[in-house]
PDB file of C-alpha atoms and ligand atoms in Angstrom:
ATOM      1  CA  MET A 416       0.000   0.000   0.000  1.00 73.00           C
ATOM      2  CA  THR A 417       1.554   3.290  -1.017  1.00 93.00           C
ATOM      3  CA  LEU A 418       0.136   6.727  -0.445  1.00 98.00           C
ATOM      4  CA  LYS A 419       3.049   8.431  -2.238  1.00 97.00           C
ATOM      5  CA  THR A 420       1.752  11.561  -4.061  1.00 95.00           C
ATOM      6  CA  LYS A 421      -1.048  11.965  -1.478  1.00 98.00           C
ATOM      7  CA  THR A 422      -1.185  14.714   1.152  1.00 98.00           C
ATOM      8  CA  ALA A 423      -2.960  14.045   4.445  1.00 99.00           C
ATOM      9  CA  VAL A 424      -4.226  16.788   6.759  1.00 99.00           C
ATOM     10  CA  ILE A 425      -4.866  15.544  10.301  1.00 99.00           C
ATOM     11  CA  THR A 426      -6.542  17.921  12.748  1.00 99.00           C
ATOM     12  CA  GLY A 427      -5.421  17.782  16.388  1.00 98.00           C
ATOM     13  CA  SER A 428      -2.345  15.724  15.565  1.00 98.00           C
ATOM     14  CA  ASN A 429       0.459  16.834  17.891  1.00 98.00           C
ATOM     15  CA  SER A 430      -0.442  14.016  20.314  1.00 96.00           C
ATOM     16  CA  GLY A 431      -2.469  10.859  20.862  1.00 97.00           C
ATOM     17  CA  ILE A 432      -4.610   9.288  18.165  1.00 98.00           C
ATOM     18  CA  GLY A 433      -4.079  12.070  15.599  1.00 98.00           C
ATOM     19  CA  LEU A 434      -0.304  11.702  15.851  1.00 98.00           C
ATOM     20  CA  GLY A 435      -0.581   7.901  15.674  1.00 98.00           C
ATOM     21  CA  ILE A 436      -2.672   8.148  12.506  1.00 98.00           C
ATOM     22  CA  ALA A 437      -0.251  10.717  11.030  1.00 99.00           C
ATOM     23  CA  ARG A 438       2.666   8.343  11.651  1.00 98.00           C
ATOM     24  CA  GLU A 439       0.944   5.386   9.926  1.00 98.00           C
ATOM     25  CA  LEU A 440      -0.047   7.543   6.924  1.00 98.00           C
ATOM     26  CA  ALA A 441       3.554   8.828   6.718  1.00 98.00           C
ATOM     27  CA  ARG A 442       4.842   5.235   6.937  1.00 98.00           C
ATOM     28  CA  ALA A 443       2.577   4.477   3.946  1.00 98.00           C
ATOM     29  CA  GLY A 444       4.250   7.344   2.038  1.00 98.00           C
ATOM     30  CA  ALA A 445       1.813  10.262   2.395  1.00 98.00           C
ATOM     31  CA  ASP A 446       3.010  13.821   2.914  1.00 98.00           C
ATOM     32  CA  ILE A 447       1.621  15.089   6.202  1.00 99.00           C
ATOM     33  CA  VAL A 448       0.141  18.281   7.601  1.00 99.00           C
ATOM     34  CA  LEU A 449       0.119  18.191  11.416  1.00 99.00           C
ATOM     35  CA  ASN A 450      -2.136  20.601  13.311  1.00 98.00           C
ATOM     36  CA  SER A 451      -3.101  21.895  16.712  1.00 98.00           C
ATOM     37  CA  PHE A 452      -3.997  25.247  18.258  1.00 98.00           C
ATOM     38  CA  THR A 453      -0.493  25.781  19.725  1.00 98.00           C
ATOM     39  CA  ASP A 454       2.569  27.138  17.943  1.00 97.00           C
ATOM     40  CA  ASN A 455       5.460  25.842  20.043  1.00 98.00           C
ATOM     41  CA  ASP A 456       8.993  24.901  18.987  1.00 98.00           C
ATOM     42  CA  GLU A 457       8.112  21.279  19.880  1.00 98.00           C
ATOM     43  CA  ASP A 458       5.263  21.296  17.340  1.00 98.00           C
ATOM     44  CA  HIS A 459       7.642  22.249  14.513  1.00 98.00           C
ATOM     45  CA  LYS A 460      10.402  19.929  15.815  1.00 98.00           C
ATOM     46  CA  LEU A 461       7.899  17.050  15.759  1.00 98.00           C
ATOM     47  CA  ALA A 462       7.236  17.765  12.068  1.00 98.00           C
ATOM     48  CA  GLU A 463      10.994  17.848  11.324  1.00 98.00           C
ATOM     49  CA  GLU A 464      11.611  14.565  13.191  1.00 98.00           C
ATOM     50  CA  MET A 465       8.745  12.829  11.378  1.00 98.00           C
ATOM     51  CA  ALA A 466       9.978  14.055   7.994  1.00 98.00           C
ATOM     52  CA  ARG A 467      13.428  12.560   8.752  1.00 98.00           C
ATOM     53  CA  GLU A 468      11.990   9.302  10.116  1.00 98.00           C
ATOM     54  CA  TYR A 469       9.578   8.553   7.257  1.00 98.00           C
ATOM     55  CA  GLY A 470      11.231  10.387   4.327  1.00 98.00           C
ATOM     56  CA  VAL A 471       8.079  12.364   3.490  1.00 98.00           C
ATOM     57  CA  ALA A 472       7.241  16.080   3.657  1.00 98.00           C
ATOM     58  CA  VAL A 473       5.767  17.016   7.043  1.00 98.00           C
ATOM     59  CA  ARG A 474       4.521  20.495   7.950  1.00 98.00           C
ATOM     60  CA  TYR A 475       2.970  21.778  11.155  1.00 98.00           C
ATOM     61  CA  ILE A 476       0.206  24.361  10.633  1.00 98.00           C
ATOM     62  CA  ARG A 477      -1.350  26.098  13.650  1.00 98.00           C
ATOM     63  CA  ALA A 478      -5.118  26.531  13.475  1.00 99.00           C
ATOM     64  CA  ASP A 479      -7.739  26.581  16.212  1.00 99.00           C
ATOM     65  CA  MET A 480     -10.443  24.034  15.363  1.00 98.00           C
ATOM     66  CA  SER A 481     -12.958  25.862  17.574  1.00 98.00           C
ATOM     67  CA  LYS A 482     -13.071  28.625  14.930  1.00 98.00           C
ATOM     68  CA  GLY A 483     -14.718  27.968  11.579  1.00 98.00           C
ATOM     69  CA  ASP A 484     -12.571  30.430   9.626  1.00 98.00           C
ATOM     70  CA  GLU A 485      -9.353  28.883  11.004  1.00 99.00           C
ATOM     71  CA  CYS A 486     -10.586  25.385  10.037  1.00 99.00           C
ATOM     72  CA  ARG A 487     -11.070  26.580   6.459  1.00 99.00           C
ATOM     73  CA  ALA A 488      -7.737  28.472   6.534  1.00 99.00           C
ATOM     74  CA  LEU A 489      -5.961  25.222   7.529  1.00 99.00           C
ATOM     75  CA  ILE A 490      -7.116  23.529   4.331  1.00 99.00           C
ATOM     76  CA  ALA A 491      -6.193  26.586   2.251  1.00 98.00           C
ATOM     77  CA  ALA A 492      -2.712  26.723   3.836  1.00 98.00           C
ATOM     78  CA  ALA A 493      -2.187  22.990   3.269  1.00 98.00           C
ATOM     79  CA  GLY A 494      -2.555  23.594  -0.496  1.00 97.00           C
ATOM     80  CA  ALA A 495      -3.222  19.920  -1.210  1.00 98.00           C
ATOM     81  CA  CYS A 496      -5.645  17.754   0.802  1.00 98.00           C
ATOM     82  CA  ASP A 497      -6.208  14.248  -0.581  1.00 98.00           C
ATOM     83  CA  ILE A 498      -6.837  12.718   2.835  1.00 99.00           C
ATOM     84  CA  LEU A 499      -8.642  14.643   5.580  1.00 99.00           C
ATOM     85  CA  ILE A 500      -8.677  13.187   9.082  1.00 99.00           C
ATOM     86  CA  ASN A 501     -10.997  15.090  11.407  1.00 99.00           C
ATOM     87  CA  ASN A 502      -9.575  14.086  14.775  1.00 98.00           C
ATOM     88  CA  ALA A 503      -9.351  17.146  17.075  1.00 98.00           C
ATOM     89  CA  GLY A 504     -11.452  16.631  20.161  1.00 97.00           C
ATOM     90  CA  ILE A 505     -11.923  17.575  23.814  1.00 95.00           C
ATOM     91  CA  GLN A 506     -14.044  16.197  26.662  1.00 93.00           C
ATOM     92  CA  HIS A 507     -15.916  17.539  29.684  1.00 93.00           C
ATOM     93  CA  VAL A 508     -17.878  15.441  32.167  1.00 93.00           C
ATOM     94  CA  ALA A 509     -20.857  16.815  34.161  1.00 95.00           C
ATOM     95  CA  PRO A 510     -24.597  16.168  34.569  1.00 97.00           C
ATOM     96  CA  ILE A 511     -26.732  18.007  31.977  1.00 98.00           C
ATOM     97  CA  ASP A 512     -28.268  20.409  34.511  1.00 98.00           C
ATOM     98  CA  GLU A 513     -24.779  21.412  35.697  1.00 98.00           C
ATOM     99  CA  PHE A 514     -23.023  21.271  32.320  1.00 98.00           C
ATOM    100  CA  PRO A 515     -21.320  24.672  31.688  1.00 98.00           C
ATOM    101  CA  ALA A 516     -22.752  26.237  28.518  1.00 98.00           C
ATOM    102  CA  ASP A 517     -19.277  27.403  27.380  1.00 98.00           C
ATOM    103  CA  LYS A 518     -17.993  23.786  27.592  1.00 98.00           C
ATOM    104  CA  TRP A 519     -21.003  22.594  25.559  1.00 98.00           C
ATOM    105  CA  ASP A 520     -20.251  25.214  22.886  1.00 98.00           C
ATOM    106  CA  ALA A 521     -16.518  24.381  22.804  1.00 98.00           C
ATOM    107  CA  ILE A 522     -17.121  20.616  22.481  1.00 98.00           C
ATOM    108  CA  ILE A 523     -19.687  21.056  19.695  1.00 99.00           C
ATOM    109  CA  ALA A 524     -17.334  23.486  17.905  1.00 99.00           C
ATOM    110  CA  ILE A 525     -14.136  21.393  18.157  1.00 98.00           C
ATOM    111  CA  ASN A 526     -15.554  17.847  18.001  1.00 98.00           C
ATOM    112  CA  LEU A 527     -18.272  18.462  15.374  1.00 99.00           C
ATOM    113  CA  SER A 528     -18.458  21.846  13.619  1.00 99.00           C
ATOM    114  CA  SER A 529     -14.722  21.813  12.770  1.00 99.00           C
ATOM    115  CA  ALA A 530     -15.339  18.722  10.608  1.00 99.00           C
ATOM    116  CA  PHE A 531     -18.107  20.561   8.727  1.00 99.00           C
ATOM    117  CA  HIS A 532     -15.774  23.486   7.982  1.00 99.00           C
ATOM    118  CA  THR A 533     -12.709  21.418   6.997  1.00 99.00           C
ATOM    119  CA  THR A 534     -14.826  19.079   4.852  1.00 99.00           C
ATOM    120  CA  ALA A 535     -16.537  22.017   3.119  1.00 99.00           C
ATOM    121  CA  ALA A 536     -13.108  23.477   2.308  1.00 99.00           C
ATOM    122  CA  ALA A 537     -11.502  20.149   1.345  1.00 99.00           C
ATOM    123  CA  LEU A 538     -14.136  18.676  -1.010  1.00 99.00           C
ATOM    124  CA  PRO A 539     -13.449  21.167  -3.855  1.00 98.00           C
ATOM    125  CA  VAL A 540      -9.701  20.415  -3.502  1.00 98.00           C
ATOM    126  CA  MET A 541     -10.379  16.646  -3.648  1.00 98.00           C
ATOM    127  CA  ARG A 542     -12.705  17.044  -6.638  1.00 98.00           C
ATOM    128  CA  LYS A 543      -9.996  18.977  -8.491  1.00 98.00           C
ATOM    129  CA  ALA A 544      -7.450  16.242  -7.693  1.00 98.00           C
ATOM    130  CA  GLY A 545      -9.944  13.516  -8.725  1.00 98.00           C
ATOM    131  CA  TRP A 546      -9.575  11.483  -5.502  1.00 98.00           C
ATOM    132  CA  GLY A 547     -10.283  11.931  -1.823  1.00 98.00           C
ATOM    133  CA  ARG A 548     -10.757  10.314   1.556  1.00 98.00           C
ATOM    134  CA  VAL A 549     -12.515  11.964   4.501  1.00 99.00           C
ATOM    135  CA  ILE A 550     -12.116  10.036   7.761  1.00 99.00           C
ATOM    136  CA  ASN A 551     -13.863  11.329  10.859  1.00 99.00           C
ATOM    137  CA  ILE A 552     -12.680  10.115  14.260  1.00 98.00           C
ATOM    138  CA  ALA A 553     -15.921   9.532  16.141  1.00 98.00           C
ATOM    139  CA  SER A 554     -16.026   7.139  19.123  1.00 98.00           C
ATOM    140  CA  ALA A 555     -17.911   4.183  20.574  1.00 97.00           C
ATOM    141  CA  HIS A 556     -19.762   7.163  22.041  1.00 97.00           C
ATOM    142  CA  GLY A 557     -20.877   8.020  18.493  1.00 98.00           C
ATOM    143  CA  LEU A 558     -22.985   4.831  18.617  1.00 98.00           C
ATOM    144  CA  THR A 559     -23.829   4.436  22.319  1.00 97.00           C
ATOM    145  CA  ALA A 560     -24.237   6.813  25.262  1.00 97.00           C
ATOM    146  CA  SER A 561     -22.977   7.180  28.826  1.00 93.00           C
ATOM    147  CA  PRO A 562     -24.206   9.560  31.500  1.00 94.00           C
ATOM    148  CA  TYR A 563     -22.510  12.930  32.122  1.00 94.00           C
ATOM    149  CA  LYS A 564     -20.986  13.238  28.635  1.00 95.00           C
ATOM    150  CA  SER A 565     -23.919  14.983  26.901  1.00 98.00           C
ATOM    151  CA  ALA A 566     -21.925  17.354  24.680  1.00 98.00           C
ATOM    152  CA  TYR A 567     -19.335  14.735  23.685  1.00 97.00           C
ATOM    153  CA  ILE A 568     -21.994  12.163  22.854  1.00 98.00           C
ATOM    154  CA  ALA A 569     -24.114  14.657  20.922  1.00 98.00           C
ATOM    155  CA  ALA A 570     -21.020  15.747  18.950  1.00 98.00           C
ATOM    156  CA  LYS A 571     -19.876  12.168  18.258  1.00 98.00           C
ATOM    157  CA  HIS A 572     -23.361  11.043  17.143  1.00 99.00           C
ATOM    158  CA  GLY A 573     -23.424  14.213  15.026  1.00 99.00           C
ATOM    159  CA  ILE A 574     -20.133  13.437  13.310  1.00 99.00           C
ATOM    160  CA  VAL A 575     -21.413   9.945  12.414  1.00 99.00           C
ATOM    161  CA  GLY A 576     -24.388  11.657  10.731  1.00 99.00           C
ATOM    162  CA  LEU A 577     -22.144  14.184   8.998  1.00 99.00           C
ATOM    163  CA  SER A 578     -20.026  11.295   7.665  1.00 99.00           C
ATOM    164  CA  LYS A 579     -23.122   9.661   6.107  1.00 99.00           C
ATOM    165  CA  THR A 580     -24.250  12.898   4.431  1.00 99.00           C
ATOM    166  CA  THR A 581     -20.739  13.614   3.124  1.00 99.00           C
ATOM    167  CA  ALA A 582     -20.663  10.071   1.713  1.00 99.00           C
ATOM    168  CA  LEU A 583     -24.007  10.503  -0.070  1.00 99.00           C
ATOM    169  CA  GLU A 584     -22.995  13.854  -1.568  1.00 99.00           C
ATOM    170  CA  THR A 585     -19.773  12.298  -2.963  1.00 99.00           C
ATOM    171  CA  ALA A 586     -21.135   8.798  -3.713  1.00 98.00           C
ATOM    172  CA  GLN A 587     -20.668   9.046  -7.487  1.00 98.00           C
ATOM    173  CA  GLU A 588     -17.167  10.507  -7.229  1.00 98.00           C
ATOM    174  CA  PRO A 589     -13.842   8.837  -6.312  1.00 98.00           C
ATOM    175  CA  ILE A 590     -14.209  10.254  -2.808  1.00 98.00           C
ATOM    176  CA  THR A 591     -15.296   8.345   0.306  1.00 99.00           C
ATOM    177  CA  CYS A 592     -16.210   9.411   3.826  1.00 99.00           C
ATOM    178  CA  ASN A 593     -16.387   7.166   6.872  1.00 99.00           C
ATOM    179  CA  ALA A 594     -16.189   7.414  10.645  1.00 99.00           C
ATOM    180  CA  ILE A 595     -13.806   5.367  12.788  1.00 99.00           C
ATOM    181  CA  CYS A 596     -15.291   4.645  16.226  1.00 98.00           C
ATOM    182  CA  PRO A 597     -12.551   3.849  18.753  1.00 98.00           C
ATOM    183  CA  GLY A 598     -13.247   2.380  22.151  1.00 97.00           C
ATOM    184  CA  TYR A 599     -10.791   3.236  24.944  1.00 95.00           C
ATOM    185  CA  VAL A 600      -7.352   4.055  23.529  1.00 97.00           C
ATOM    186  CA  LEU A 601      -4.212   4.351  25.647  1.00 91.00           C
ATOM    187  CA  THR A 602      -3.174   7.913  24.749  1.00 93.00           C
ATOM    188  CA  PRO A 603      -0.972  10.060  27.029  1.00 85.00           C
ATOM    189  CA  LEU A 604      -4.187  11.706  28.238  1.00 80.00           C
ATOM    190  CA  VAL A 605      -5.608   8.366  29.417  1.00 88.00           C
ATOM    191  CA  GLU A 606      -2.230   7.158  30.782  1.00 89.00           C
ATOM    192  CA  ALA A 607      -2.053  10.272  32.984  1.00 87.00           C
ATOM    193  CA  GLN A 608      -5.351   9.337  34.688  1.00 86.00           C
ATOM    194  CA  ILE A 609      -4.089   5.929  35.867  1.00 93.00           C
ATOM    195  CA  PRO A 610      -2.062   6.966  38.989  1.00 93.00           C
ATOM    196  CA  ASP A 611      -4.923   9.060  40.462  1.00 92.00           C
ATOM    197  CA  THR A 612      -7.472   6.330  39.791  1.00 91.00           C
ATOM    198  CA  MET A 613      -5.155   3.774  41.469  1.00 95.00           C
ATOM    199  CA  LYS A 614      -5.136   5.971  44.587  1.00 95.00           C
ATOM    200  CA  LYS A 615      -8.885   6.685  44.457  1.00 92.00           C
ATOM    201  CA  TYR A 616      -9.928   3.012  44.327  1.00 94.00           C
ATOM    202  CA  ASP A 617      -6.870   1.559  46.121  1.00 96.00           C
ATOM    203  CA  MET A 618      -6.213  -0.683  43.121  1.00 96.00           C
ATOM    204  CA  ASP A 619      -3.068  -1.654  41.232  1.00 96.00           C
ATOM    205  CA  ARG A 620      -2.501  -0.518  37.645  1.00 95.00           C
ATOM    206  CA  ASP A 621      -3.869  -3.714  36.114  1.00 94.00           C
ATOM    207  CA  GLU A 622      -7.075  -3.560  38.198  1.00 94.00           C
ATOM    208  CA  VAL A 623      -7.652   0.097  37.293  1.00 93.00           C
ATOM    209  CA  ILE A 624      -7.254  -0.683  33.606  1.00 94.00           C
ATOM    210  CA  LYS A 625      -9.451  -3.812  33.562  1.00 92.00           C
ATOM    211  CA  LYS A 626     -12.104  -3.026  36.191  1.00 92.00           C
ATOM    212  CA  VAL A 627     -12.489   0.759  35.887  1.00 90.00           C
ATOM    213  CA  MET A 628     -11.265   1.974  32.498  1.00 92.00           C
ATOM    214  CA  LEU A 629     -12.082  -1.046  30.373  1.00 95.00           C
ATOM    215  CA  GLU A 630     -15.287  -1.942  32.206  1.00 93.00           C
ATOM    216  CA  ARG A 631     -17.270  -1.646  28.941  1.00 93.00           C
ATOM    217  CA  GLN A 632     -14.555  -2.988  26.616  1.00 96.00           C
ATOM    218  CA  PRO A 633     -15.041  -6.788  26.461  1.00 96.00           C
ATOM    219  CA  SER A 634     -11.507  -7.474  25.171  1.00 96.00           C
ATOM    220  CA  LYS A 635     -10.145  -5.857  28.379  1.00 95.00           C
ATOM    221  CA  GLU A 636      -7.413  -4.357  26.220  1.00 95.00           C
ATOM    222  CA  PHE A 637      -6.951  -0.814  24.992  1.00 96.00           C
ATOM    223  CA  ALA A 638      -7.068  -0.125  21.277  1.00 97.00           C
ATOM    224  CA  THR A 639      -3.753   1.372  20.146  1.00 96.00           C
ATOM    225  CA  VAL A 640      -3.004   4.448  18.077  1.00 98.00           C
ATOM    226  CA  GLU A 641      -1.143   2.167  15.633  1.00 98.00           C
ATOM    227  CA  GLN A 642      -4.321   0.090  15.115  1.00 98.00           C
ATOM    228  CA  LEU A 643      -6.296   3.264  14.435  1.00 98.00           C
ATOM    229  CA  GLY A 644      -3.599   4.432  12.029  1.00 98.00           C
ATOM    230  CA  GLY A 645      -3.724   1.072  10.261  1.00 98.00           C
ATOM    231  CA  THR A 646      -7.514   1.376   9.941  1.00 98.00           C
ATOM    232  CA  ALA A 647      -7.115   4.832   8.380  1.00 98.00           C
ATOM    233  CA  VAL A 648      -4.497   3.515   5.921  1.00 98.00           C
ATOM    234  CA  PHE A 649      -6.917   0.702   4.968  1.00 98.00           C
ATOM    235  CA  LEU A 650      -9.706   3.229   4.327  1.00 98.00           C
ATOM    236  CA  CYS A 651      -7.310   5.015   1.948  1.00 98.00           C
ATOM    237  CA  SER A 652      -6.619   1.810  -0.018  1.00 98.00           C
ATOM    238  CA  ASP A 653      -8.260   0.697  -3.276  1.00 97.00           C
ATOM    239  CA  ALA A 654      -9.849  -2.200  -1.361  1.00 98.00           C
ATOM    240  CA  ALA A 655     -11.896   0.384   0.554  1.00 98.00           C
ATOM    241  CA  ALA A 656     -13.066   2.364  -2.489  1.00 98.00           C
ATOM    242  CA  GLN A 657     -16.667   1.126  -2.044  1.00 98.00           C
ATOM    243  CA  ILE A 658     -16.675   1.556   1.722  1.00 98.00           C
ATOM    244  CA  THR A 659     -18.426   4.872   2.284  1.00 99.00           C
ATOM    245  CA  GLY A 660     -20.975   6.349   4.664  1.00 99.00           C
ATOM    246  CA  THR A 661     -20.355   3.814   7.385  1.00 98.00           C
ATOM    247  CA  THR A 662     -18.665   3.377  10.747  1.00 98.00           C
ATOM    248  CA  ILE A 663     -15.760   1.094  11.592  1.00 98.00           C
ATOM    249  CA  SER A 664     -15.539   0.227  15.271  1.00 98.00           C
ATOM    250  CA  VAL A 665     -12.114  -0.402  16.803  1.00 98.00           C
ATOM    251  CA  ASP A 666     -13.444  -1.003  20.292  1.00 98.00           C
ATOM    252  CA  GLY A 667     -12.646  -4.528  21.515  1.00 98.00           C
ATOM    253  CA  GLY A 668     -16.339  -5.505  21.264  1.00 98.00           C
ATOM    254  CA  TRP A 669     -17.839  -2.524  23.180  1.00 97.00           C
ATOM    255  CA  THR A 670     -20.672  -1.928  20.688  1.00 97.00           C
ATOM    256  CA  ALA A 671     -21.477  -5.657  20.433  1.00 97.00           C
ATOM    257  CA  LEU A 672     -22.771  -5.653  24.010  1.00 93.00           C
TER     258      LEU A 672
HETATM  259  P1  NAD B 387      -5.517  14.016  22.833  1.00 63.48           P
HETATM  260  O1  NAD B 387      -5.906  15.033  23.857  1.00 63.48           O
HETATM  261  O2  NAD B 387      -4.213  13.289  22.970  1.00 63.48           O
HETATM  262  O3  NAD B 387      -5.590  14.652  21.368  1.00 63.48           O
HETATM  263  C1  NAD B 387      -6.483  15.663  21.025  1.00 63.48           C
HETATM  264  C2  NAD B 387      -5.801  16.506  19.979  1.00 63.48           C
HETATM  265  O4  NAD B 387      -6.699  17.572  19.612  1.00 63.48           O
HETATM  266  C3  NAD B 387      -4.511  17.159  20.502  1.00 63.48           C
HETATM  267  O5  NAD B 387      -3.548  17.144  19.465  1.00 63.48           O
HETATM  268  C4  NAD B 387      -4.962  18.570  20.813  1.00 63.48           C
HETATM  269  O6  NAD B 387      -3.893  19.498  20.712  1.00 63.48           O
HETATM  270  C5  NAD B 387      -5.983  18.776  19.706  1.00 63.48           C
HETATM  271  N1  NAD B 387      -6.903  19.889  19.966  1.00 63.48           N
HETATM  272  C6  NAD B 387      -7.657  20.134  21.058  1.00 63.48           C
HETATM  273  N2  NAD B 387      -8.326  21.299  20.909  1.00 63.48           N
HETATM  274  C7  NAD B 387      -7.991  21.782  19.693  1.00 63.48           C
HETATM  275  C8  NAD B 387      -8.326  22.948  18.971  1.00 63.48           C
HETATM  276  N3  NAD B 387      -9.157  23.884  19.483  1.00 63.48           N
HETATM  277  N4  NAD B 387      -7.780  23.140  17.742  1.00 63.48           N
HETATM  278  C9  NAD B 387      -6.914  22.234  17.224  1.00 63.48           C
HETATM  279  N5  NAD B 387      -6.550  21.119  17.863  1.00 63.48           N
HETATM  280  C10 NAD B 387      -7.085  20.889  19.086  1.00 63.48           C
HETATM  281  O7  NAD B 387      -6.738  12.969  22.806  1.00 63.48           O
HETATM  282  P2  NAD B 387      -6.962  11.654  21.934  1.00 63.48           P
HETATM  283  O8  NAD B 387      -7.377  10.619  22.909  1.00 63.48           O
HETATM  284  O9  NAD B 387      -5.828  11.372  21.015  1.00 63.48           O
HETATM  285  O10 NAD B 387      -8.259  12.073  21.092  1.00 63.48           O
HETATM  286  C11 NAD B 387      -8.254  12.285  19.683  1.00 63.48           C
HETATM  287  C12 NAD B 387      -9.649  12.039  19.124  1.00 63.48           C
HETATM  288  O11 NAD B 387     -10.013  10.685  19.351  1.00 63.48           O
HETATM  289  C13 NAD B 387     -10.735  12.897  19.769  1.00 63.48           C
HETATM  290  O12 NAD B 387     -11.672  13.312  18.798  1.00 63.48           O
HETATM  291  C14 NAD B 387     -11.371  11.928  20.753  1.00 63.48           C
HETATM  292  O13 NAD B 387     -12.712  12.268  21.024  1.00 63.48           O
HETATM  293  C15 NAD B 387     -11.277  10.630  19.977  1.00 63.48           C
HETATM  294  N6  NAD B 387     -11.380   9.422  20.815  1.00 63.48           N
HETATM  295  C16 NAD B 387     -10.475   9.157  21.806  1.00 63.48           C
HETATM  296  C17 NAD B 387     -10.605   7.988  22.566  1.00 63.48           C
HETATM  297  C18 NAD B 387      -9.609   7.600  23.660  1.00 63.48           C
HETATM  298  O14 NAD B 387      -9.889   6.659  24.410  1.00 63.48           O
HETATM  299  N7  NAD B 387      -8.470   8.247  23.786  1.00 63.48           N
HETATM  300  C19 NAD B 387     -11.681   7.128  22.305  1.00 63.48           C
HETATM  301  C20 NAD B 387     -12.589   7.441  21.294  1.00 63.48           C
HETATM  302  C21 NAD B 387     -12.426   8.594  20.547  1.00 63.48           C
END
């Protein structure tokens, strides 16, 4: 599988799942545009290191995915956009009647509306190039719900719907759009929660992972960023040309329950 000649733009990709997907696309030969809302030396160094490691062009472009005009500017600055991975996301946990309205707005903007803006800007670029892949990173929470995550779950169900509409509007073109629905993934963000949870429940690391974090994940194993990257590379392959408007769960059986 080679993605040489393709350029992939991955939103929210200076850590976690976005970075893992960027690495697998780079390994497959794609040029990469990394993104986040920061503009630190480390962001640009990360791009330089990846370019050296994979022998592809890697740029870091700052853009805040909570702002529609910056989402569109990211695609314009990228120049090419054959593969668009809408990955940027944040979380906040609170009951609905206590959920801060500004957190609701931020989650809907970053986790859902950003994908509308980047997709709107990218489709004309893909049409001109005659090929395109839009991959939205939803969640098992795009297909099921949990209490106290109203904004996240509304946004993730919304992005599954947006993926289906994008697929229908591009169905007769060489462009596909799908949503990947990860279960629990061991990103630095999740790793950082383990020590506190061990203290809170007086459990060892293994118990925290299996009994608390992976309570709903029947495999009792985290999905990895490499597995998500591999799924994205598959969706970019010719074998996946007729896979459009659907969800692919990478969740250790969560949504089979
Ligand atoms: P993470 O915090 O490591 O990554 C989130 C990325 O989004 C970071 O690069 C961050 O800088 C970026 N980001 C945040 N706000 C932004 C903004 N305003 N503009 C631009 N970039 C912004 O978390 P992650 O676990 O890698 O999550 C990535 C995606 O995967 C999210 O959409 C998340 O909902 C989804 N997801 C994660 C899990 C999991 O268990 N980790 C499970 C299912 C879905």
